[in-house]
PDB file of C-alpha atoms and ligand atoms in Angstrom:
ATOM      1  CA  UNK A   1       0.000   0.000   0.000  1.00 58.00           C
ATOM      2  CA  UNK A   2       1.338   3.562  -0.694  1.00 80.00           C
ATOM      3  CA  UNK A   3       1.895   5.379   2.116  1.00 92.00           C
ATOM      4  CA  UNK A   4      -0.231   8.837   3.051  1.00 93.00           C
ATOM      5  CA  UNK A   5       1.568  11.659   1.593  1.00 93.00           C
ATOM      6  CA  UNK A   6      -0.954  14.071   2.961  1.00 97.00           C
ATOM      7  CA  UNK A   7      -4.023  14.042   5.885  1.00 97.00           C
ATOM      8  CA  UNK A   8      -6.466  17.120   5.391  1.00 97.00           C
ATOM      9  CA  UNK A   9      -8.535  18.103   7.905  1.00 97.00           C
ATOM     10  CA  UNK A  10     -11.750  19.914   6.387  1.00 93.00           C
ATOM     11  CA  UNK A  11     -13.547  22.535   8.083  1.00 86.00           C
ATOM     12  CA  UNK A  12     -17.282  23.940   7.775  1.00 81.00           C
ATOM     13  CA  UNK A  13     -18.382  23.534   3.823  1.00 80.00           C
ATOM     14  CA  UNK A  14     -15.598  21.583   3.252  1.00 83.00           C
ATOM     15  CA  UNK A  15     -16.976  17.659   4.162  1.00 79.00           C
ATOM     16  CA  UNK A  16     -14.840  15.641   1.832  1.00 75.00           C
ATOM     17  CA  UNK A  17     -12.339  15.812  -1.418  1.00 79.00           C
ATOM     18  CA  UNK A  18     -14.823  15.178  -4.611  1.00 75.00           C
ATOM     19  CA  UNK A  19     -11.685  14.694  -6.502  1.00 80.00           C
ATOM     20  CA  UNK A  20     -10.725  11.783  -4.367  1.00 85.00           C
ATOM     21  CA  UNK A  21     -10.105   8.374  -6.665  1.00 87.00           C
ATOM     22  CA  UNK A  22      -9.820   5.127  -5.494  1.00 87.00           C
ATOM     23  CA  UNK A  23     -11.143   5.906  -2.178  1.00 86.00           C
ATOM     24  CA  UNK A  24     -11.048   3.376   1.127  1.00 93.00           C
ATOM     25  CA  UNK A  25     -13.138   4.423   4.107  1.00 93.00           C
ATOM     26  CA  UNK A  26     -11.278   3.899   7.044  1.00 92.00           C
ATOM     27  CA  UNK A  27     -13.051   3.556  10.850  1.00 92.00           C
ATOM     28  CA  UNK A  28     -10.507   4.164  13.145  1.00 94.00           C
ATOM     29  CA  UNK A  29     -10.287   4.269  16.675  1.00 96.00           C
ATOM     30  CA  UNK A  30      -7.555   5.291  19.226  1.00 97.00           C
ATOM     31  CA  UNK A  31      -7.041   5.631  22.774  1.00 95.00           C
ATOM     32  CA  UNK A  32      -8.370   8.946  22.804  1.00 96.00           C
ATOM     33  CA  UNK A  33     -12.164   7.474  21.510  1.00 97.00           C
ATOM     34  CA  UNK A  34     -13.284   7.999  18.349  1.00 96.00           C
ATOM     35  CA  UNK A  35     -12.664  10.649  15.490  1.00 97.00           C
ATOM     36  CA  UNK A  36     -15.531  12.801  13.961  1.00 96.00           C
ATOM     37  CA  UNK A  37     -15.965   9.971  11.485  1.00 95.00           C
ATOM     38  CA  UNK A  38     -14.399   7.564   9.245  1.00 95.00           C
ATOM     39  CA  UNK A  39     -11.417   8.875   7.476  1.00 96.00           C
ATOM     40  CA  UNK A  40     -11.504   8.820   3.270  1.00 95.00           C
ATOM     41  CA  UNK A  41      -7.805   7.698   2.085  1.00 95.00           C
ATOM     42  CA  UNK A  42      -8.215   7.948  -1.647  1.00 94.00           C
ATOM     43  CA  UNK A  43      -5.684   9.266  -4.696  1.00 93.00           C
ATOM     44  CA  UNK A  44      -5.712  13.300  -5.449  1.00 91.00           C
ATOM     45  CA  UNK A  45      -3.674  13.579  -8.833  1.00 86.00           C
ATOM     46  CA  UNK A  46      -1.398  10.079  -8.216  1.00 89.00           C
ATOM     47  CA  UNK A  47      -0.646  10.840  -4.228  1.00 92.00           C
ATOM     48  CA  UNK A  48      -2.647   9.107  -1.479  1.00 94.00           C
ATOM     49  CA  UNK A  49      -4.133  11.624   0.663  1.00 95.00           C
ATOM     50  CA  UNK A  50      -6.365  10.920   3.628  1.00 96.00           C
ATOM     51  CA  UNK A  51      -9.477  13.748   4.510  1.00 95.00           C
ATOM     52  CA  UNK A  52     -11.162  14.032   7.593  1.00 96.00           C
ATOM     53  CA  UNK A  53     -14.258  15.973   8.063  1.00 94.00           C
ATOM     54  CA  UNK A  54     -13.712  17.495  11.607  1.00 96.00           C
ATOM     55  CA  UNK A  55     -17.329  18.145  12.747  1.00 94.00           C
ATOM     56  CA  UNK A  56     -18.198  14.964  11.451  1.00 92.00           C
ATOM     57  CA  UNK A  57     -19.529  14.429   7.563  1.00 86.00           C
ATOM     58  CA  UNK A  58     -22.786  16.111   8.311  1.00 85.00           C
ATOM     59  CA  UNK A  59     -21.835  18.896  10.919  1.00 80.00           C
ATOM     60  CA  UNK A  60     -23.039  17.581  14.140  1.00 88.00           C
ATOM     61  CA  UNK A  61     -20.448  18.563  15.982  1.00 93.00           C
ATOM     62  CA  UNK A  62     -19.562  22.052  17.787  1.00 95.00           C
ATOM     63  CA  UNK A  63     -16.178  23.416  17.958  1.00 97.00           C
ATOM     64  CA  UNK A  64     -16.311  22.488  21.305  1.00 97.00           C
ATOM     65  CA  UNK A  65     -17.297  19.460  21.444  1.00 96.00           C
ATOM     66  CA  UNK A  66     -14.882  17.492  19.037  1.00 97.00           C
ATOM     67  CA  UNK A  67     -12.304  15.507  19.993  1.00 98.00           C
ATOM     68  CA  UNK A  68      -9.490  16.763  18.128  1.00 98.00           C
ATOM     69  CA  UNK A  69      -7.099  14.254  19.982  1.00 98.00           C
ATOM     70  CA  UNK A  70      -8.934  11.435  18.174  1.00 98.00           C
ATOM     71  CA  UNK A  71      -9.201  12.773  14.746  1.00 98.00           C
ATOM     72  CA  UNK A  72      -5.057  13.856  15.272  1.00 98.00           C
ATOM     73  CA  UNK A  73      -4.043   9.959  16.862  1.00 98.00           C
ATOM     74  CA  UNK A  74      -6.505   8.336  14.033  1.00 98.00           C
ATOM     75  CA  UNK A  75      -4.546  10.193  11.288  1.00 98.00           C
ATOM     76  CA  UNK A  76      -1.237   9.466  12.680  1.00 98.00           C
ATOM     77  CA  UNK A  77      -2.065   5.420  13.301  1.00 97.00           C
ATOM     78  CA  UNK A  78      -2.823   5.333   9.778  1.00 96.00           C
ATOM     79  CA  UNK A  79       0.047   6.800   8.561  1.00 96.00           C
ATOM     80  CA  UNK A  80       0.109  10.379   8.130  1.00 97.00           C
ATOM     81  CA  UNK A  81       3.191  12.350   9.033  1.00 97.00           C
ATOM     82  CA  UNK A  82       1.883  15.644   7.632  1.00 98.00           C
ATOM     83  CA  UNK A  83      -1.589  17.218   8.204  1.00 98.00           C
ATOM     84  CA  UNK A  84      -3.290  20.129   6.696  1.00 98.00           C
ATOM     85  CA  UNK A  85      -5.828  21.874   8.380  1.00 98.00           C
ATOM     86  CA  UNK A  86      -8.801  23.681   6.478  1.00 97.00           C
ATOM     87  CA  UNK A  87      -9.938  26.174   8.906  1.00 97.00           C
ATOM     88  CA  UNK A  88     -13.274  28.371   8.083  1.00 96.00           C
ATOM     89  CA  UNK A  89     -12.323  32.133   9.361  1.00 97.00           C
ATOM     90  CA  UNK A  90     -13.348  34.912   9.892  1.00 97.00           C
ATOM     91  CA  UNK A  91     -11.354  38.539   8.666  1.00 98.00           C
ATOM     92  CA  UNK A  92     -10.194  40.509  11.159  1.00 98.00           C
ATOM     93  CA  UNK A  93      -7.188  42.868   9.557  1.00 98.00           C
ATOM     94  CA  UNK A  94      -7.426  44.793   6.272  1.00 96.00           C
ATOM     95  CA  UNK A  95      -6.044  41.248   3.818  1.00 97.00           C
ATOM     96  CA  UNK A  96      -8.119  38.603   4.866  1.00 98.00           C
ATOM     97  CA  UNK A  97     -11.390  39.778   3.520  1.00 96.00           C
ATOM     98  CA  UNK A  98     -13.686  37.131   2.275  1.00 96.00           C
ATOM     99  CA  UNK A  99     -12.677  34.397  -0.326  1.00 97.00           C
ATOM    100  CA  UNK A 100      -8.983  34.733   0.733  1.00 98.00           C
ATOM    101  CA  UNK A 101      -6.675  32.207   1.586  1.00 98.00           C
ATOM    102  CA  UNK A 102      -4.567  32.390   4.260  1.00 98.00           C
ATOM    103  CA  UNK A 103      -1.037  30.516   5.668  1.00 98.00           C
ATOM    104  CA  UNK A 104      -1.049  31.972   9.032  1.00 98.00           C
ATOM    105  CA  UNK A 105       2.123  31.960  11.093  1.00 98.00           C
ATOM    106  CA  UNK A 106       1.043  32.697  14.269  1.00 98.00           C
ATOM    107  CA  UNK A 107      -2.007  32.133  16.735  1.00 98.00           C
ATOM    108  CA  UNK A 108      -3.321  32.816  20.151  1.00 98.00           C
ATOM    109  CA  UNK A 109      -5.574  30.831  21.878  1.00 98.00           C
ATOM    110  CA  UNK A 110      -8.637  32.095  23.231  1.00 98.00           C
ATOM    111  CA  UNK A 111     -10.866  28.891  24.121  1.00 98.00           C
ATOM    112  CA  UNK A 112     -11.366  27.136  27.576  1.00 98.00           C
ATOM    113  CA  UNK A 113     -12.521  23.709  29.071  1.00 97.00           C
ATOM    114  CA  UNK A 114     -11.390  22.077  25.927  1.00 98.00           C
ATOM    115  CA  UNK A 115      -9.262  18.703  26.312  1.00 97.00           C
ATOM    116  CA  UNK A 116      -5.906  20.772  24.722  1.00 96.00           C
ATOM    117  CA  UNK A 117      -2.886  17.906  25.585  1.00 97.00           C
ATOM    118  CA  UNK A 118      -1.895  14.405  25.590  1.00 95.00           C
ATOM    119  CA  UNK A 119      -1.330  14.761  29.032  1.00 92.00           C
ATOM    120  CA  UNK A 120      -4.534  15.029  30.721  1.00 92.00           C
ATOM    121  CA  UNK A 121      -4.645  11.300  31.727  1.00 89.00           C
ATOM    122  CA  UNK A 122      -3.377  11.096  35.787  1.00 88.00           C
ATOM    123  CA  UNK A 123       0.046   9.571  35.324  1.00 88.00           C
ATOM    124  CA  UNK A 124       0.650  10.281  31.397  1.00 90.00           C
ATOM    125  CA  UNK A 125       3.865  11.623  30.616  1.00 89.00           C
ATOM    126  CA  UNK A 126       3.631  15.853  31.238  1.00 90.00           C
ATOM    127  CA  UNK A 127       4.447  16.983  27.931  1.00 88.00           C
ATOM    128  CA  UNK A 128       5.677  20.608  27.393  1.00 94.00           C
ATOM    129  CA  UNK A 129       6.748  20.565  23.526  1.00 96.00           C
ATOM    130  CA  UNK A 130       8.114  23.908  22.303  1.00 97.00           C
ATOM    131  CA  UNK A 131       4.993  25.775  20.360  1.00 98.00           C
ATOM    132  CA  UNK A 132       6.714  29.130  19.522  1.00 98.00           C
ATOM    133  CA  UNK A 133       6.453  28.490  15.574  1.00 98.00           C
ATOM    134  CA  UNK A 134       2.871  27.059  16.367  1.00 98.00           C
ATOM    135  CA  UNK A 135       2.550  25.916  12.512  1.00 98.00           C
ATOM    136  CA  UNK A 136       5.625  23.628  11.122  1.00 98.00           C
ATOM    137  CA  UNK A 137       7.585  25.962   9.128  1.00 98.00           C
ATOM    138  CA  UNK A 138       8.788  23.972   6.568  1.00 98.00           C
ATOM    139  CA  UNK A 139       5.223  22.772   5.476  1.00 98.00           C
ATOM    140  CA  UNK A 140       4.003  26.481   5.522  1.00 98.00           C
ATOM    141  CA  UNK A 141       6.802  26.795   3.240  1.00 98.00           C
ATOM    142  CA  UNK A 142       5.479  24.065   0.795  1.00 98.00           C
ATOM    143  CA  UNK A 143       1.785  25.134   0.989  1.00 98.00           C
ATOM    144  CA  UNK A 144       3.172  28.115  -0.385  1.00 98.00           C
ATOM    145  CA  UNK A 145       5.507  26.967  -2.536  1.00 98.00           C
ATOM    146  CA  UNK A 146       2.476  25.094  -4.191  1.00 97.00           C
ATOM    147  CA  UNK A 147       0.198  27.809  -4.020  1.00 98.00           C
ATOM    148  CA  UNK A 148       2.945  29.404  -6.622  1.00 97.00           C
ATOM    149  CA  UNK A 149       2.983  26.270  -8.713  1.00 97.00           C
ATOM    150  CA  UNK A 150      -0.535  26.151  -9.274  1.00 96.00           C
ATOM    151  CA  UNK A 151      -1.481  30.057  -9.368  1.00 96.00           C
ATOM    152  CA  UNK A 152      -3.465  30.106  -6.280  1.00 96.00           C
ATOM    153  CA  UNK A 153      -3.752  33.069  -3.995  1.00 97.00           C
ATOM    154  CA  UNK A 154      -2.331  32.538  -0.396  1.00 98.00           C
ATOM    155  CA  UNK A 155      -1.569  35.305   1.737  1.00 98.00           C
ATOM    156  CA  UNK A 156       1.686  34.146   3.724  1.00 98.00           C
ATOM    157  CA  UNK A 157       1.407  35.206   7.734  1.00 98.00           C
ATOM    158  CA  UNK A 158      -1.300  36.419   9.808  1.00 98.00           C
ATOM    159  CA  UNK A 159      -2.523  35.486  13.216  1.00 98.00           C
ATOM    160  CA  UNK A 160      -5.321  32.975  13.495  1.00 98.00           C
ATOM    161  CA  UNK A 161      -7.253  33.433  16.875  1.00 98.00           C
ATOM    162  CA  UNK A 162      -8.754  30.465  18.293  1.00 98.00           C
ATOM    163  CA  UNK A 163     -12.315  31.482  20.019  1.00 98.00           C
ATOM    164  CA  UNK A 164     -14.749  28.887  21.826  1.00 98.00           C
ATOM    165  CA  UNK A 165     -17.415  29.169  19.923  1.00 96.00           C
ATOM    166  CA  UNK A 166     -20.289  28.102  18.598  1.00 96.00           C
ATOM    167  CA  UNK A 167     -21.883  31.391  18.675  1.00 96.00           C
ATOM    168  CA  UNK A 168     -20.016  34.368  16.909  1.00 96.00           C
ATOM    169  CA  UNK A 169     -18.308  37.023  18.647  1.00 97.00           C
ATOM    170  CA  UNK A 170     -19.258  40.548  19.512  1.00 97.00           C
ATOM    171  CA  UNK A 171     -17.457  43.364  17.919  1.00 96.00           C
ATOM    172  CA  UNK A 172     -16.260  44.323  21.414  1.00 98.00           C
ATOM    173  CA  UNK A 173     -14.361  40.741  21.278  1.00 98.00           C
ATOM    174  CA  UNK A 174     -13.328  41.181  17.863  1.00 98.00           C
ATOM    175  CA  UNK A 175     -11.869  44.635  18.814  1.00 98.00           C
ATOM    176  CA  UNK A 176      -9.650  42.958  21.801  1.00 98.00           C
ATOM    177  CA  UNK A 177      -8.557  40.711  19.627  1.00 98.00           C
ATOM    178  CA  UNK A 178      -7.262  43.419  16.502  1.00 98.00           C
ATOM    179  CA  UNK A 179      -5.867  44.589  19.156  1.00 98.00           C
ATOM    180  CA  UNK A 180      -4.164  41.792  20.404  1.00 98.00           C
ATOM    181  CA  UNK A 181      -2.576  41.434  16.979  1.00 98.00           C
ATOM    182  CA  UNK A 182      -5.173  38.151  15.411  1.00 98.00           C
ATOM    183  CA  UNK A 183      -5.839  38.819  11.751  1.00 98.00           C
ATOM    184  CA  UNK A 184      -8.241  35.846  11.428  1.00 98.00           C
ATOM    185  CA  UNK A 185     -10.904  34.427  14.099  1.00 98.00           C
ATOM    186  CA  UNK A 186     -11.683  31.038  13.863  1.00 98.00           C
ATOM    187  CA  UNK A 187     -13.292  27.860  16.231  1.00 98.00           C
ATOM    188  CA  UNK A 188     -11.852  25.096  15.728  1.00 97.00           C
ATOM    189  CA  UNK A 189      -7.205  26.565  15.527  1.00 98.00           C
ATOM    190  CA  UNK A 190      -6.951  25.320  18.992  1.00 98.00           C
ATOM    191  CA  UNK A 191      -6.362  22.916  20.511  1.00 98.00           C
ATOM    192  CA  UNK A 192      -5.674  20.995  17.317  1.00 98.00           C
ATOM    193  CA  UNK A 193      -2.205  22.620  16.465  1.00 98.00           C
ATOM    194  CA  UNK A 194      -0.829  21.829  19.761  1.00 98.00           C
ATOM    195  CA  UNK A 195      -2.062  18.218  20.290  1.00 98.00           C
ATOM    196  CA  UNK A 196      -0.254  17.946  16.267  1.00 98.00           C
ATOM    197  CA  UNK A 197       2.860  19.343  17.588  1.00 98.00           C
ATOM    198  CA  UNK A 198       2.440  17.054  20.967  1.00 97.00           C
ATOM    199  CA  UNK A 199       1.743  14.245  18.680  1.00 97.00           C
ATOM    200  CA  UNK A 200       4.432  14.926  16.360  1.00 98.00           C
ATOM    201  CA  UNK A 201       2.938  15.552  13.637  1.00 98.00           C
ATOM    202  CA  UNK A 202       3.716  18.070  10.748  1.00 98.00           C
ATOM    203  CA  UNK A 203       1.005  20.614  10.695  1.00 98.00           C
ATOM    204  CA  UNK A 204      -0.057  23.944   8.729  1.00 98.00           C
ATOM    205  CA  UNK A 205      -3.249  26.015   8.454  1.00 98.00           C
ATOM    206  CA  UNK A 206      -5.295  27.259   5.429  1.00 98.00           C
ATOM    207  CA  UNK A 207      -7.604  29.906   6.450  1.00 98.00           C
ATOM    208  CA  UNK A 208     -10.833  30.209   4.242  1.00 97.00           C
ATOM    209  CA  UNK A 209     -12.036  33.569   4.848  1.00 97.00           C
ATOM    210  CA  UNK A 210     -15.855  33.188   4.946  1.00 96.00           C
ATOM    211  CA  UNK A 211     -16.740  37.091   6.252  1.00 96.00           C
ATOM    212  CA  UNK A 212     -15.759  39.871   7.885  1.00 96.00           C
ATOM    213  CA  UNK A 213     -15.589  38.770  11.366  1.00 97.00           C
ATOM    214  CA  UNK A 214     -18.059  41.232  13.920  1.00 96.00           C
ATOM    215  CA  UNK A 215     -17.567  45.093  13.451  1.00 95.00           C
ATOM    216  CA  UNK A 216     -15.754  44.655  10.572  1.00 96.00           C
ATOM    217  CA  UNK A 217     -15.495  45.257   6.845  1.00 88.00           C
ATOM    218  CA  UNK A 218     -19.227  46.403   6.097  1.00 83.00           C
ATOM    219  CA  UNK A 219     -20.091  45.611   9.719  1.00 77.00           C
ATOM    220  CA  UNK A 220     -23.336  43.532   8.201  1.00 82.00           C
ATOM    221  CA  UNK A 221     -24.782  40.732  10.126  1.00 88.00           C
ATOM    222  CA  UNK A 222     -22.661  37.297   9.217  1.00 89.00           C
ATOM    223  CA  UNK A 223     -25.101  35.091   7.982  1.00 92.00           C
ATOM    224  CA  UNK A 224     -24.534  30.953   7.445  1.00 90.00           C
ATOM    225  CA  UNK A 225     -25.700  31.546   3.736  1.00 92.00           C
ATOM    226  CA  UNK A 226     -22.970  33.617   3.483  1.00 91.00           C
ATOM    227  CA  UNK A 227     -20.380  31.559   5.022  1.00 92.00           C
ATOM    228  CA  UNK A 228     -21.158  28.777   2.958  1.00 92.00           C
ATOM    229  CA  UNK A 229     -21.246  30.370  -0.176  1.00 94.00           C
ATOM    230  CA  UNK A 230     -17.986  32.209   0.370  1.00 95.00           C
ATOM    231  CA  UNK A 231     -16.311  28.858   1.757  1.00 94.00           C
ATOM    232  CA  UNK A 232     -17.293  27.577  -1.444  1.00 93.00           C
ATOM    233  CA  UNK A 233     -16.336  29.894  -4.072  1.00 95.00           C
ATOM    234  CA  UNK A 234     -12.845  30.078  -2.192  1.00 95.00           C
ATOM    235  CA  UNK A 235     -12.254  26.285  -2.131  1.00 93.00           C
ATOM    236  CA  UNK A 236     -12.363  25.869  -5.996  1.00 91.00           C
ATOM    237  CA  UNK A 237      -8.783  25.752  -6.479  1.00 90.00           C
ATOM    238  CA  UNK A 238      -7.921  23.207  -3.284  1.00 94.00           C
ATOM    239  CA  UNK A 239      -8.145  20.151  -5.129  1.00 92.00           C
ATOM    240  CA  UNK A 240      -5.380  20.902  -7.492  1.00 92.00           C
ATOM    241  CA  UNK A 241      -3.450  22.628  -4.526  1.00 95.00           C
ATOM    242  CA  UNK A 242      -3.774  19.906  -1.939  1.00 95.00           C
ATOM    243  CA  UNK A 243      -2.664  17.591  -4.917  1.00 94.00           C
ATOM    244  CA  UNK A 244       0.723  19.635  -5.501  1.00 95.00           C
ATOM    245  CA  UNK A 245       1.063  19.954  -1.931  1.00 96.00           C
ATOM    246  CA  UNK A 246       0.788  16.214  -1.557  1.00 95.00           C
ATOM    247  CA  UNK A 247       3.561  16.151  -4.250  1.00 92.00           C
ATOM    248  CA  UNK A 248       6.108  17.432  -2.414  1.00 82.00           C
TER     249      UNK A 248
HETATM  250  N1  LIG B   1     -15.772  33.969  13.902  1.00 69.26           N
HETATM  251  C1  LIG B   1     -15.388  32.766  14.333  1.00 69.26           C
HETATM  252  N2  LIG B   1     -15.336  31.696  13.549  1.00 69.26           N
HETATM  253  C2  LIG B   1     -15.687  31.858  12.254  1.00 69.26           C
HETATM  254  C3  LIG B   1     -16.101  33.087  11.748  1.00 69.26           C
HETATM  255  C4  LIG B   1     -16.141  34.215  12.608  1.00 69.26           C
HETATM  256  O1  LIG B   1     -16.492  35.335  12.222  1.00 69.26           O
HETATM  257  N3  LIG B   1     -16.403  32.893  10.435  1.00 69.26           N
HETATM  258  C5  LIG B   1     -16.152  31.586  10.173  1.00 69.26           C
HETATM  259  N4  LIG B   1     -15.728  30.950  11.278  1.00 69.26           N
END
């Protein structure tokens, strides 16, 4: 079996790779329980990738409720070494607008009473892994790399702020955070990028801006027909740049 060049983690409007050939469905478990779902592991222009859908193929789960140290083992037992997470956003600063693409580089983490480390369990081994770089450089580097290649539009850097969710934020909340230095808002950053780095695993962001987060831009009221149109028209290119990222 070829091994998994690639894991993808897909965020809201983005439930599986249509583009996927030769696809096994994989039901996983780990020590941690069990992941959002089963895991696709098909071929994406000659590379095996594997997707997960992280609030489960139909949405049924909050940003708070998943168990991102599930869906993180279950991709590494099967294989993965490199994961990239699709992460609906928000815009916060004056380049992420909707549509765009982001790499972020940085992220601060705003969320609470989520499970956010391997070593929760009384007697695991206390892990305190370095999480300065919070996203693995050198895969930043390919995503962008790729985006190049294949003529997509990334913006490279930005801060992704991780908030709990499920509602939206108020503008006073969005203005804290502009202030704090977060370009994007998003649910679902954190704790997944630490458990990946706890876990060992290879791990970069793409932001899919799907509105102006609260207060900002236009200032209109975000709706979910919104969201999922902009995800949409914004995720046209992925197949062919998850392919070239798998490449390499
Ligand atoms: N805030 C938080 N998460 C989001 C947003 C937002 O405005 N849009 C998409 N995910």
């Amino acid at each position: 079996m070829t091994a998994i060049s690639l894991a993808v983690i897909g965020g809201t409007g983005v439930y599986g790779l249509a583009t996927l050939d030769e696809v096994e469905t994989r039901a996983v478990t780990t020590p941690y329980g069990d992941p959002s779902g089963p895991v696709r592991v098909g071929t994406l222009l000659g590379h095996r990738v594997a997707f997960l859908a992280r609030h489960g193929e139909g949405h049924s789960l909050p940003p708070h409720k998943i168990n991102y140290r599930a869906n993180l083992a279950a991709l590494k037992q099967i294989g993965a070494t490199r994961v990239l997470a699709l992460n609906t956003v928000g815009g916060i600063t004056e380049d992420f607008g909707p549509r765009v693409l982001a790499c972020p580089d940085q992220l601060i983490d705003y969320t609470w009473g989520r499970i956010s480390t391997l070593s929760e369990e009384p007697g695991s081994e206390v892990l305190h892994v370095d999480f300065g770089d919070p996203y693995t450089p050198m895969l930043r580097h390919k995503l962008l790399a790729a985006a190049k290649v294949t003529g997509t539009r990334v913006v490279d850097g930005g801060c992704y702020g991780a908030t709990q969710g499920p509602r939206l934020e108020t503008k006073a909340e969005i203005a804290r955070m502009r202030r704090d230095g977060c370009d994007l808002v998003g649910m679902t950053g954190m704790p997944e990028a630490g458990l990946a780095r706890e876990l060992g695993l290879d791990y970069v962001c793409l932001g899919i801006v799907a509105n102006w987060a609260a207060g900002c831009g236009t200032g209109e009221e975000i709706t979910m027909a919104e969201v999922l149109a902009n995800v949409k028209a914004a995720s046209a290119g992925l197949p062919e740049l998850i392919g070239e990222l798998a490449r390499g």
